[in-house]
Structure formats: structure tokens, C-alpha cells
Amino acid sequence: MKISFKRFFPQRHVSAGTLRNSFDRRSIVLGTMQGGIGVLLATRLGYLAVAQNAKYELEAESNRVNLSLIPPRRGWILDRAGTPLASNRADFRVDLIPERLQDIPHTIQTLGKLLNLSPIALQDLEDKLDKARGFAPVEVASGLDWERFAAVSVRLPDLPGVVTQRGFSRFYPLGPSVGHLIGYVGPASAEEYEKDHDPVLITPGYKVGKDALEKYYEKDLRGKPGARRVEVTASGRIVRDLDTREDVPGKTLKLTIDAGIQEYASRRIGPESAAVVVMDCQTGDILAMCSMPSFDPNSFSDGIGRLEWKMLSDDDHVPLRNKVLRGLYPPGSTVKPMVALSFMEAGLDPKESVFCGGGLRVGNRVFHCWNRRGHGQVNMAKGIYQSCDVYFYHFAQRMGMDPIAAMASRLGLGHDFPLPVSGQSYGTVPNPAWKLKKYGKEWQTFDTVNATIGQGYFLVNPLQQAIQAARIATGRVIMPRLVHGHEHEVAPSLGIPDDHLAYVRQAMSDVANGPGSARHAALPFPDIKLAGKTGTAQVVGLNIGNGKGGLWKHRDHGHFICFAPVDNPRYACSVVVEHGGGSGAAYPIARDVLTYVFDKQKGMDILTELEKKWGGTPTERLDARYRTYSAQYGVGAPAVSAEEENRKLQGAESGQDPAQPIVNEAQAPAPEPGSNDPPPAAPPASAPSPATTTAPQTGPGGTQ
């Protein structure tokens, strides 16, 4: 039996009209949907064609056209006469882009063969790649000849990540002589790029200022990049040049430095660890500002390797420290002309004298003069030119420390100056208020006795000492200048009576030209006289060493400040020789530098003979030392982490070695070399010797 379910569902009656109406409704729905889709498509097409036209036109153009930045040529740095201190030279170079490298070992090995790189150079390249960020180019080699450059260029399709460039590289003609003055350049770090976001910073081969003037004037020296548009195929092959926009070179920076004096002074320092500053007394122009030993900024610009870094960091003469601005030293007897001026201003008659028998009892201690046999009857002039300590011990107790500190400040000690430098250690001019604030202790008589011979808490840098000499020479508030071109204005008077200044100048002239402590400092010109003052500053107590021999770190510092000519001062100079054993290491340098200033040929004749004994120029000695290290260590020099490198650089910039003690109790230095007085006799065994305490110096500003 069949069951029909149709009878349960009544069927609609379908006619021709019903079918026609149903078709019309479907047509409307489908048509509406199609129309909506069409409108959406048209709207989208319109949006892409109109609103997004610029975007896709640019993307299409970029597929056809390759746009690359042309790094700007860095502005030159010139001396006062237009001689380049930092310039640019045409360069063929090879770089690596880390993020594009595929087979790093193969690429390094291939480049090593093509460029004839030594094992040490290959090791340095691997170190650079380990430290590099993906966007930062890594220099492989620069200054290439055409053959090696072409050998790499033709193999670029097989060496992804390798970039060859023809451009300009930074060049420092004077090498180590301007390392601390000019600074150096290097690839931009990730932090520098994040701070600036200038696309030129990640252009292969482009470098930014990293230190000193190169860093301080980075924005001015950088310039503006150019651009090059070329038509390329889909595979990147260049079809034709379309357009080139030339770069705008950076601004030229002209300094007050005299390149000849700068180089001569740097070379004349020889193997010593020393600083020299030469100034124009009339304008304040800094003619030379040398800190040696130094580093070759050309090497730093190319990226210093682990072997060269070890060579510099092992050197106890600290070649990474700018001793002119960051070195702090007890000034020793170079403060005695300043102290004499303070005495006269406080009312002391310069004719008043005291007997020097080789020492003076202050309280329960005996403070010795450097001449243990004594100087006899001493007035102010003799106290300066014979550098008698007892004279200053005696009258400092009467005058007190406040007038001495005030005069030191007027002459530039304890100050920093408005110069385009990254920082200055301004030292310490101590006084009772300073000691109470810093140590919570009252000022004692022995503190004054210490300070009056430039020991104890007294700390200065070589630039301040040159300014002191210039101000004594002129009687005016001479301010140092490093950038040439500013209009010179006559400096205001110090307010020191002319007769006081004349008296001190004559006494300083007698230091070199009369019965003074540095007869051999006289210039080799009968018509040009030099006025100066020697200084020997103790580093350790006499219970550790006599300051003349033994460990290098235990030897006394040598100082000399001077100006010339005496009758019409034009040039002021200061020299500090770290651990030179006394002022006998300092004043020959000042004498020869000023000899060169007045007669270049005579100065060069002296230097040529000296460099034969020293093993050549600073550059030649650096090269010889590098060869020695290369033979000794080869590729075995330890790698240096970024943290250790930063720590070393910061330590070099922080001033004195924190482990080096300074003397805080009065200890008369050993005899000033060149004195007319006979050698000192040994002190009697029963003679009491002053207690010596030491305190570590921890950083800029003379903190102890």
C-alpha cells in the first residue's frame, strides 16, 4: 500500500503570471547585489586611483628607479693659517652590511684573499661583526688601490652584503699630534641613530664625530647628503643615470691653533707623559694644546682592533687621557709668583726677608726647604727665583690662606673656561671654607703651609697654568680662545698694581736669566728673554721614595710656566711632565718650544737630534710599538668587550688615576734642577720629619 504525502501538503496553484512575478523579484535581488558589488569595486578603484595615487606611483617608480644617498663630505678643520688639521681624501673602500650577509665565514675568507688582509685584520673584522647592529655598515678596508677595489667589485653578485664605495674618508695629517685636540670619527652607534634618526647615519661608510672638536661641532661639520637616481631592471642592474643631487659639504672650522707649533710641541715631548699649552698673551688664542702620548685618530676612524687597543690600554702613560683638560696635578712652586702677588696685595713689603736655614718649625713639625743647606737671608724676589720654600712658609702664616686663594682664582686657577670641549677638570683652590664644607674639618696652619708651595689639596690643570702665566704677563683677564674669527676685545685689567706685577715679572725673569733655579731655560737669543717659574710636585711621601728615581709612578711631577719676551710679553706657555722627576724634565721642553716659535729652523735642528735618540716621530714610535705587539701577540691578543672599552675610555676621561695618591702634608720636594746652590746635604738623623698622609683622588674637580 502506497502512502502519498502530497495530500498532507496542499499544492499552490502555479500560473504563468506567478512564474513571471517570481522571476522579477529574483532579478531585483540579484541586480541589487551585483550593483552593490559594482559600486564597491568602483569606489575601491577610485580610492586606489585617486587617494592612493601618490603611494603606488612611488612604489612603482621605486621598482624602476633606485634612489641612494650620497654621504656629505665632512667640513674641514683648519689651523689659523688655513693648514688642514682634519681633511677628506678620495678613498676606495669595502664595507659589509651585516643584515644582508648569508655566509659570513665564506665572505670573510674571500675578502681576505682579495684584499690581502692579515690574520690580525681578519680577526678584527670578525670582532667588528660581533659588535655590529644589523643596519650599521662595518668597514672591511679603506684606502685601497684600484686593483684590489676592482677585484671585489666584479665579484659583488657572489658576495651578498658586500658594498664597494668610492668616496671620501677623514684624514688627519698630523696624526697623534692632534688626537686629543681634534678627536676622531667613527660609524654611528645604535644610540646615536635612535637619537637623531638621520638616514645618512646608516649610509655605508658614513662616520660621525666621536670625541673632542669632531663631536662638539658634529652638526656643523656634517653637511647635507646628496642623492642619486638610476633606472634599474627587475634584477637590480643599472640601466641609466636619471638624476644626481650633489651633497652639501659641512662647514669649515678654523681654529686659533698654529699647526707648526702644535706638531712641534707634541714631538718635543718625546717619550714623556706630558702636556704643553702655548697661548697668545695679547688675544688669548690657544696656539698649541698637546697631550702626549696620544693615539692616531686615523686608526680610530678605521675602527681600532684588539691588538692596537691592548697596546694603548697597557700603556701606563695613559694615551687615552687628555692631560691638558683632564689631568689634575699639584702645581708645586709654580704658584709662588701668584702667592707673592697676594702677599703684596695684603700689605707685605717685598723687601722684608726671613732667614732660610733649610727648614722651618711650624707647631711640632719641621717643614724642610728643598735646599737642606738653606738659602740664607731671603726676600720676596729671591724667594721666587731661588724657589725658597721657607720664605713662603714663614709669611703664609702671617697672611693666611684667604688672600692666597682669592689671588689664585683671579689668575685662573680652579676655573673652567668657555671652550668647545667635552669637559674640563677644574681642580681645587683650597681655603678654610672649602675644607670645612668638604671634610667638616677646620683649616690648620699646616694646610696653609702646604698650599703656599703648591702641595696638599691644591690641584690645577695645564691649561689653567698657561692662563696664569698669561695673566701675570699682561695684568689682564686673558680668556682662552680656540675658534678663530671672533672679534678680539681688549681684556679688562686684573686690578693688580703695575709695580707689583713688574716686581714679580723681574723675579721670574731671574729664574732663567739670573741667579735662578732654571738657568738652562734661557732662550738661545740674546735679545729675547724668557720669564718663568719651575715647579716640582710630590706624588708620594719621602718615606716611599725621593721622587727622582725608582718606580715611574713614584717620581715627582715636573712643572714650568713662562712667558716671552719679558719686556713685551707675547707668548705664554705651560708644561707639565707626569712623573718626570722634577722641573728639570719640564723647562727644556718649554724652552725648545718657544725657540721654535721665534726661530723655526733653530727649533727643528734641536728636535731632529733629540728624535734620533727617541726612535723617531710619535707616529714612527707608535708604528714600531705596534710591530712589537704584533710579533708578541699576533692573533692572541684578548678580545675587549664593549663594557670594558667604555670603562677604559671613561676612566681616561675622568682625570687622574684614582689609585694614585697625592700628598696632603707638607713635604718639600727634592732640589730644583739647575739651581746655583750646591747639592743639599743629607738631613741629620735627629731632624724630625713631617708626617705624611695620602688620600686617593677620585675624579674631576679635585675631589679627594
PDB file of C-alpha atoms in Angstrom, residues 74-78 84-89 168-173 214 298:
ATOM      1  CA  ARG A  74      82.689  66.418   6.189  1.00  0.00           C
ATOM      2  CA  GLY A  75      83.743  70.000   6.862  1.00  0.00           C
ATOM      3  CA  TRP A  76      87.478  70.585   7.151  1.00  0.00           C
ATOM      4  CA  ILE A  77      89.151  71.729  10.362  1.00  0.00           C
ATOM      5  CA  LEU A  78      91.918  74.249   9.706  1.00  0.00           C
ATOM      6  CA  PRO A  84      94.365  71.318   7.371  1.00  0.00           C
ATOM      7  CA  LEU A  85      94.204  69.589  10.734  1.00  0.00           C
ATOM      8  CA  ALA A  86      91.332  67.343   9.601  1.00  0.00           C
ATOM      9  CA  SER A  87      90.521  66.940   5.910  1.00  0.00           C
ATOM     10  CA  ASN A  88      88.943  64.492   3.464  1.00  0.00           C
ATOM     11  CA  ARG A  89      90.715  62.426   0.861  1.00  0.00           C
ATOM     12  CA  PHE A 168      85.902  60.435   0.828  1.00  0.00           C
ATOM     13  CA  SER A 169      87.391  59.392   4.153  1.00  0.00           C
ATOM     14  CA  ARG A 170      88.540  61.502   7.099  1.00  0.00           C
ATOM     15  CA  PHE A 171      92.247  62.176   7.247  1.00  0.00           C
ATOM     16  CA  TYR A 172      94.326  63.776   9.994  1.00  0.00           C
ATOM     17  CA  PRO A 173      97.676  64.923   8.533  1.00  0.00           C
ATOM     18  CA  GLU A 214      84.743  66.405  15.863  1.00  0.00           C
ATOM     19  CA  ASN A 298      93.335  57.854  11.621  1.00  0.00           C
TER      20      ASN A 298
END
